Short mmCIF file of N, CA and C in Angstrom, two decimals:
data_model
loop_
_atom_site.label_atom_id
_atom_site.label_comp_id
_atom_site.label_asym_id
_atom_site.label_seq_id
_atom_site.Cartn_x
_atom_site.Cartn_y
_atom_site.Cartn_z
N MET I 748 122.30 -95.36 -28.50
CA MET I 748 121.33 -95.39 -27.40
C MET I 748 120.22 -94.37 -27.69
N GLU I 749 119.00 -94.80 -27.52
CA GLU I 749 117.86 -93.90 -27.78
C GLU I 749 117.75 -92.83 -26.71
N LYS I 750 117.24 -91.69 -27.12
CA LYS I 750 117.04 -90.57 -26.19
C LYS I 750 115.90 -90.93 -25.24
N LYS I 751 116.16 -90.87 -23.96
CA LYS I 751 115.16 -91.20 -22.95
C LYS I 751 114.35 -89.96 -22.58
N THR I 752 113.14 -90.20 -22.17
CA THR I 752 112.28 -89.14 -21.66
C THR I 752 111.48 -89.71 -20.51
N ILE I 753 110.83 -88.86 -19.75
CA ILE I 753 110.00 -89.39 -18.67
C ILE I 753 108.56 -89.49 -19.17
N ASN I 754 107.82 -90.37 -18.54
CA ASN I 754 106.44 -90.60 -18.96
C ASN I 754 105.53 -89.43 -18.57
N GLN I 755 104.36 -89.42 -19.16
CA GLN I 755 103.41 -88.33 -18.92
C GLN I 755 102.99 -88.24 -17.46
N ALA I 756 102.89 -89.39 -16.80
CA ALA I 756 102.54 -89.38 -15.37
C ALA I 756 103.59 -88.61 -14.56
N GLY I 757 104.85 -88.78 -14.91
CA GLY I 757 105.92 -88.06 -14.22
C GLY I 757 105.84 -86.56 -14.47
N ILE I 758 105.55 -86.20 -15.71
CA ILE I 758 105.43 -84.78 -16.06
C ILE I 758 104.26 -84.16 -15.31
N GLU I 759 103.14 -84.86 -15.26
CA GLU I 759 101.97 -84.33 -14.54
C GLU I 759 102.24 -84.22 -13.05
N LEU I 760 102.95 -85.18 -12.49
CA LEU I 760 103.31 -85.12 -11.07
C LEU I 760 104.19 -83.91 -10.80
N LEU I 761 105.18 -83.69 -11.65
CA LEU I 761 106.06 -82.54 -11.49
C LEU I 761 105.26 -81.24 -11.55
N LYS I 762 104.36 -81.13 -12.52
CA LYS I 762 103.53 -79.93 -12.65
C LYS I 762 102.66 -79.72 -11.41
N GLU I 763 102.14 -80.81 -10.87
CA GLU I 763 101.31 -80.71 -9.67
C GLU I 763 102.13 -80.22 -8.48
N PHE I 764 103.33 -80.78 -8.30
CA PHE I 764 104.19 -80.36 -7.20
C PHE I 764 104.62 -78.91 -7.34
N GLU I 765 105.03 -78.52 -8.53
CA GLU I 765 105.58 -77.18 -8.76
C GLU I 765 104.51 -76.11 -8.89
N GLY I 766 103.37 -76.46 -9.49
CA GLY I 766 102.37 -75.45 -9.79
C GLY I 766 102.87 -74.57 -10.93
N PHE I 767 102.01 -73.70 -11.43
CA PHE I 767 102.39 -72.81 -12.52
C PHE I 767 102.21 -71.36 -12.07
N ARG I 768 103.22 -70.55 -12.34
CA ARG I 768 103.15 -69.11 -12.06
C ARG I 768 103.58 -68.38 -13.31
N GLU I 769 102.73 -67.49 -13.81
CA GLU I 769 103.09 -66.76 -15.03
C GLU I 769 103.95 -65.54 -14.75
N LYS I 770 104.00 -65.10 -13.51
CA LYS I 770 104.83 -63.95 -13.14
C LYS I 770 105.92 -64.40 -12.18
N ALA I 771 107.12 -63.88 -12.39
CA ALA I 771 108.25 -64.23 -11.53
C ALA I 771 107.95 -63.85 -10.08
N TYR I 772 108.36 -64.71 -9.17
CA TYR I 772 108.19 -64.46 -7.75
C TYR I 772 109.42 -64.98 -7.02
N GLN I 773 109.63 -64.52 -5.82
CA GLN I 773 110.73 -65.03 -5.02
C GLN I 773 110.24 -66.19 -4.18
N ASP I 774 110.94 -67.32 -4.29
CA ASP I 774 110.54 -68.48 -3.50
C ASP I 774 110.90 -68.27 -2.04
N ILE I 775 110.72 -69.29 -1.24
CA ILE I 775 110.89 -69.18 0.21
C ILE I 775 112.30 -68.76 0.62
N VAL I 776 113.29 -69.03 -0.23
CA VAL I 776 114.66 -68.63 0.10
C VAL I 776 115.12 -67.42 -0.72
N GLY I 777 114.17 -66.77 -1.42
CA GLY I 777 114.48 -65.54 -2.13
C GLY I 777 114.97 -65.70 -3.56
N VAL I 778 114.86 -66.90 -4.13
CA VAL I 778 115.30 -67.14 -5.51
C VAL I 778 114.15 -66.82 -6.46
N TRP I 779 114.43 -66.02 -7.49
CA TRP I 779 113.40 -65.69 -8.48
C TRP I 779 113.03 -66.94 -9.25
N THR I 780 111.73 -67.19 -9.35
CA THR I 780 111.18 -68.43 -9.91
C THR I 780 110.00 -68.08 -10.80
N ILE I 781 109.77 -68.90 -11.83
CA ILE I 781 108.65 -68.67 -12.75
C ILE I 781 108.22 -70.00 -13.37
N GLY I 782 107.06 -70.00 -14.00
CA GLY I 782 106.57 -71.19 -14.72
C GLY I 782 106.37 -72.36 -13.78
N TYR I 783 106.97 -73.49 -14.14
CA TYR I 783 106.88 -74.71 -13.32
C TYR I 783 108.12 -74.86 -12.43
N GLY I 784 108.50 -73.77 -11.76
CA GLY I 784 109.63 -73.84 -10.84
C GLY I 784 110.97 -73.55 -11.47
N PHE I 785 111.00 -72.86 -12.60
CA PHE I 785 112.25 -72.54 -13.26
C PHE I 785 112.96 -71.42 -12.51
N THR I 786 114.28 -71.55 -12.36
CA THR I 786 115.05 -70.53 -11.67
C THR I 786 116.19 -69.97 -12.50
N LYS I 787 116.62 -70.68 -13.53
CA LYS I 787 117.75 -70.23 -14.35
C LYS I 787 117.37 -68.97 -15.11
N ASN I 788 118.18 -67.93 -14.94
CA ASN I 788 118.03 -66.66 -15.67
C ASN I 788 116.67 -65.99 -15.45
N VAL I 789 116.07 -66.19 -14.29
CA VAL I 789 114.79 -65.55 -13.97
C VAL I 789 115.07 -64.30 -13.16
N LYS I 790 114.37 -63.21 -13.51
CA LYS I 790 114.55 -61.97 -12.77
C LYS I 790 113.20 -61.32 -12.50
N GLU I 791 113.20 -60.40 -11.59
CA GLU I 791 111.99 -59.67 -11.23
C GLU I 791 111.35 -59.08 -12.48
N GLY I 792 110.03 -59.18 -12.58
CA GLY I 792 109.29 -58.62 -13.70
C GLY I 792 109.10 -59.58 -14.88
N ASP I 793 109.78 -60.73 -14.87
CA ASP I 793 109.62 -61.70 -15.96
C ASP I 793 108.21 -62.27 -15.97
N THR I 794 107.71 -62.59 -17.16
CA THR I 794 106.43 -63.28 -17.32
C THR I 794 106.64 -64.45 -18.28
N MET I 795 105.72 -65.41 -18.20
CA MET I 795 105.83 -66.61 -19.03
C MET I 795 104.43 -67.18 -19.25
N SER I 796 104.11 -67.52 -20.49
CA SER I 796 102.83 -68.18 -20.79
C SER I 796 102.96 -69.67 -20.51
N ARG I 797 101.82 -70.34 -20.45
CA ARG I 797 101.86 -71.80 -20.27
C ARG I 797 102.57 -72.47 -21.44
N ALA I 798 102.34 -71.98 -22.66
CA ALA I 798 103.00 -72.55 -23.83
C ALA I 798 104.52 -72.43 -23.72
N GLN I 799 104.98 -71.27 -23.28
CA GLN I 799 106.42 -71.08 -23.08
C GLN I 799 106.94 -72.00 -21.98
N ALA I 800 106.16 -72.16 -20.93
CA ALA I 800 106.56 -73.03 -19.83
C ALA I 800 106.64 -74.49 -20.26
N GLU I 801 105.70 -74.93 -21.09
CA GLU I 801 105.72 -76.31 -21.59
C GLU I 801 106.99 -76.56 -22.41
N LYS I 802 107.32 -75.61 -23.27
CA LYS I 802 108.51 -75.74 -24.11
C LYS I 802 109.77 -75.77 -23.25
N ARG I 803 109.84 -74.87 -22.29
CA ARG I 803 111.01 -74.81 -21.42
C ARG I 803 111.12 -76.06 -20.56
N LEU I 804 109.98 -76.57 -20.10
CA LEU I 804 109.99 -77.78 -19.28
C LEU I 804 110.61 -78.94 -20.05
N LYS I 805 110.20 -79.11 -21.30
CA LYS I 805 110.78 -80.19 -22.13
C LYS I 805 112.29 -80.05 -22.21
N ALA I 806 112.75 -78.85 -22.48
CA ALA I 806 114.19 -78.62 -22.63
C ALA I 806 114.94 -78.85 -21.32
N GLU I 807 114.42 -78.30 -20.23
CA GLU I 807 115.13 -78.43 -18.95
C GLU I 807 115.06 -79.86 -18.40
N LEU I 808 113.97 -80.54 -18.64
CA LEU I 808 113.86 -81.91 -18.14
C LEU I 808 114.92 -82.82 -18.75
N GLN I 809 115.29 -82.56 -19.99
CA GLN I 809 116.28 -83.42 -20.64
C GLN I 809 117.61 -83.38 -19.89
N GLU I 810 117.97 -82.22 -19.35
CA GLU I 810 119.19 -82.11 -18.56
C GLU I 810 119.12 -83.01 -17.33
N TYR I 811 117.97 -83.01 -16.67
CA TYR I 811 117.79 -83.83 -15.47
C TYR I 811 117.74 -85.32 -15.82
N ILE I 812 117.09 -85.65 -16.92
CA ILE I 812 117.04 -87.04 -17.37
C ILE I 812 118.46 -87.55 -17.61
N ASN I 813 119.24 -86.77 -18.33
CA ASN I 813 120.63 -87.17 -18.61
C ASN I 813 121.42 -87.35 -17.33
N GLY I 814 121.25 -86.44 -16.38
CA GLY I 814 121.97 -86.54 -15.11
C GLY I 814 121.58 -87.77 -14.31
N VAL I 815 120.28 -88.05 -14.27
CA VAL I 815 119.81 -89.24 -13.54
C VAL I 815 120.36 -90.50 -14.19
N LEU I 816 120.28 -90.59 -15.51
CA LEU I 816 120.76 -91.79 -16.20
C LEU I 816 122.26 -91.98 -16.02
N GLU I 817 123.02 -90.89 -16.00
CA GLU I 817 124.46 -91.00 -15.77
C GLU I 817 124.77 -91.54 -14.38
N ALA I 818 123.92 -91.21 -13.41
CA ALA I 818 124.15 -91.63 -12.03
C ALA I 818 123.70 -93.07 -11.76
N CYS I 819 122.86 -93.61 -12.63
CA CYS I 819 122.32 -94.96 -12.41
C CYS I 819 123.32 -96.02 -12.86
N LYS I 820 123.44 -97.04 -12.04
CA LYS I 820 124.28 -98.18 -12.39
C LYS I 820 123.46 -99.23 -13.14
N VAL I 821 122.14 -99.19 -12.96
CA VAL I 821 121.21 -100.09 -13.63
C VAL I 821 120.17 -99.23 -14.32
N GLU I 822 119.80 -99.58 -15.53
CA GLU I 822 118.83 -98.77 -16.26
C GLU I 822 117.47 -98.84 -15.55
N PRO I 823 116.92 -97.68 -15.18
CA PRO I 823 115.62 -97.67 -14.49
C PRO I 823 114.47 -97.92 -15.45
N ASN I 824 113.36 -98.44 -14.91
CA ASN I 824 112.16 -98.55 -15.75
C ASN I 824 111.55 -97.16 -15.87
N GLU I 825 110.51 -97.01 -16.68
CA GLU I 825 109.98 -95.66 -16.95
C GLU I 825 109.44 -94.97 -15.70
N ASN I 826 108.82 -95.71 -14.79
CA ASN I 826 108.31 -95.09 -13.57
C ASN I 826 109.44 -94.70 -12.61
N GLN I 827 110.45 -95.52 -12.52
CA GLN I 827 111.60 -95.19 -11.68
C GLN I 827 112.31 -93.95 -12.22
N LEU I 828 112.49 -93.90 -13.54
CA LEU I 828 113.13 -92.74 -14.16
C LEU I 828 112.32 -91.48 -13.89
N ALA I 829 111.00 -91.56 -14.07
CA ALA I 829 110.14 -90.39 -13.83
C ALA I 829 110.27 -89.92 -12.39
N ALA I 830 110.23 -90.84 -11.45
CA ALA I 830 110.31 -90.47 -10.02
C ALA I 830 111.64 -89.79 -9.70
N MET I 831 112.73 -90.36 -10.22
CA MET I 831 114.04 -89.78 -9.92
C MET I 831 114.22 -88.40 -10.59
N VAL I 832 113.68 -88.23 -11.79
CA VAL I 832 113.80 -86.94 -12.48
C VAL I 832 112.98 -85.88 -11.75
N VAL I 833 111.77 -86.24 -11.32
CA VAL I 833 110.94 -85.29 -10.58
C VAL I 833 111.64 -84.89 -9.28
N PHE I 834 112.22 -85.86 -8.60
CA PHE I 834 112.95 -85.58 -7.36
C PHE I 834 114.14 -84.66 -7.63
N ALA I 835 114.90 -84.95 -8.67
CA ALA I 835 116.08 -84.14 -9.00
C ALA I 835 115.68 -82.73 -9.40
N PHE I 836 114.60 -82.58 -10.15
CA PHE I 836 114.13 -81.28 -10.59
C PHE I 836 113.72 -80.43 -9.39
N ASN I 837 113.06 -81.06 -8.44
CA ASN I 837 112.59 -80.35 -7.28
C ASN I 837 113.73 -80.06 -6.33
#
């Protein structure tokens, strides 16, 4: 089975929803967040460039893609996959 990815429209939508922050901040519930909404292993004082965020986004999105595909009983089309991955990421 070929490795699935989401389309560019899905990636741009996710970036629009999340926004980009180069400095770690606490979100509305107090979770340290950085880049395009990353929370894993983020702590106060962390910084991230856009290039680092792009690389991390690719890596983290694959986890969500795999999770969405495992949950689907029918293979989604590219737009459906993008929508579900963006929803799961958020």
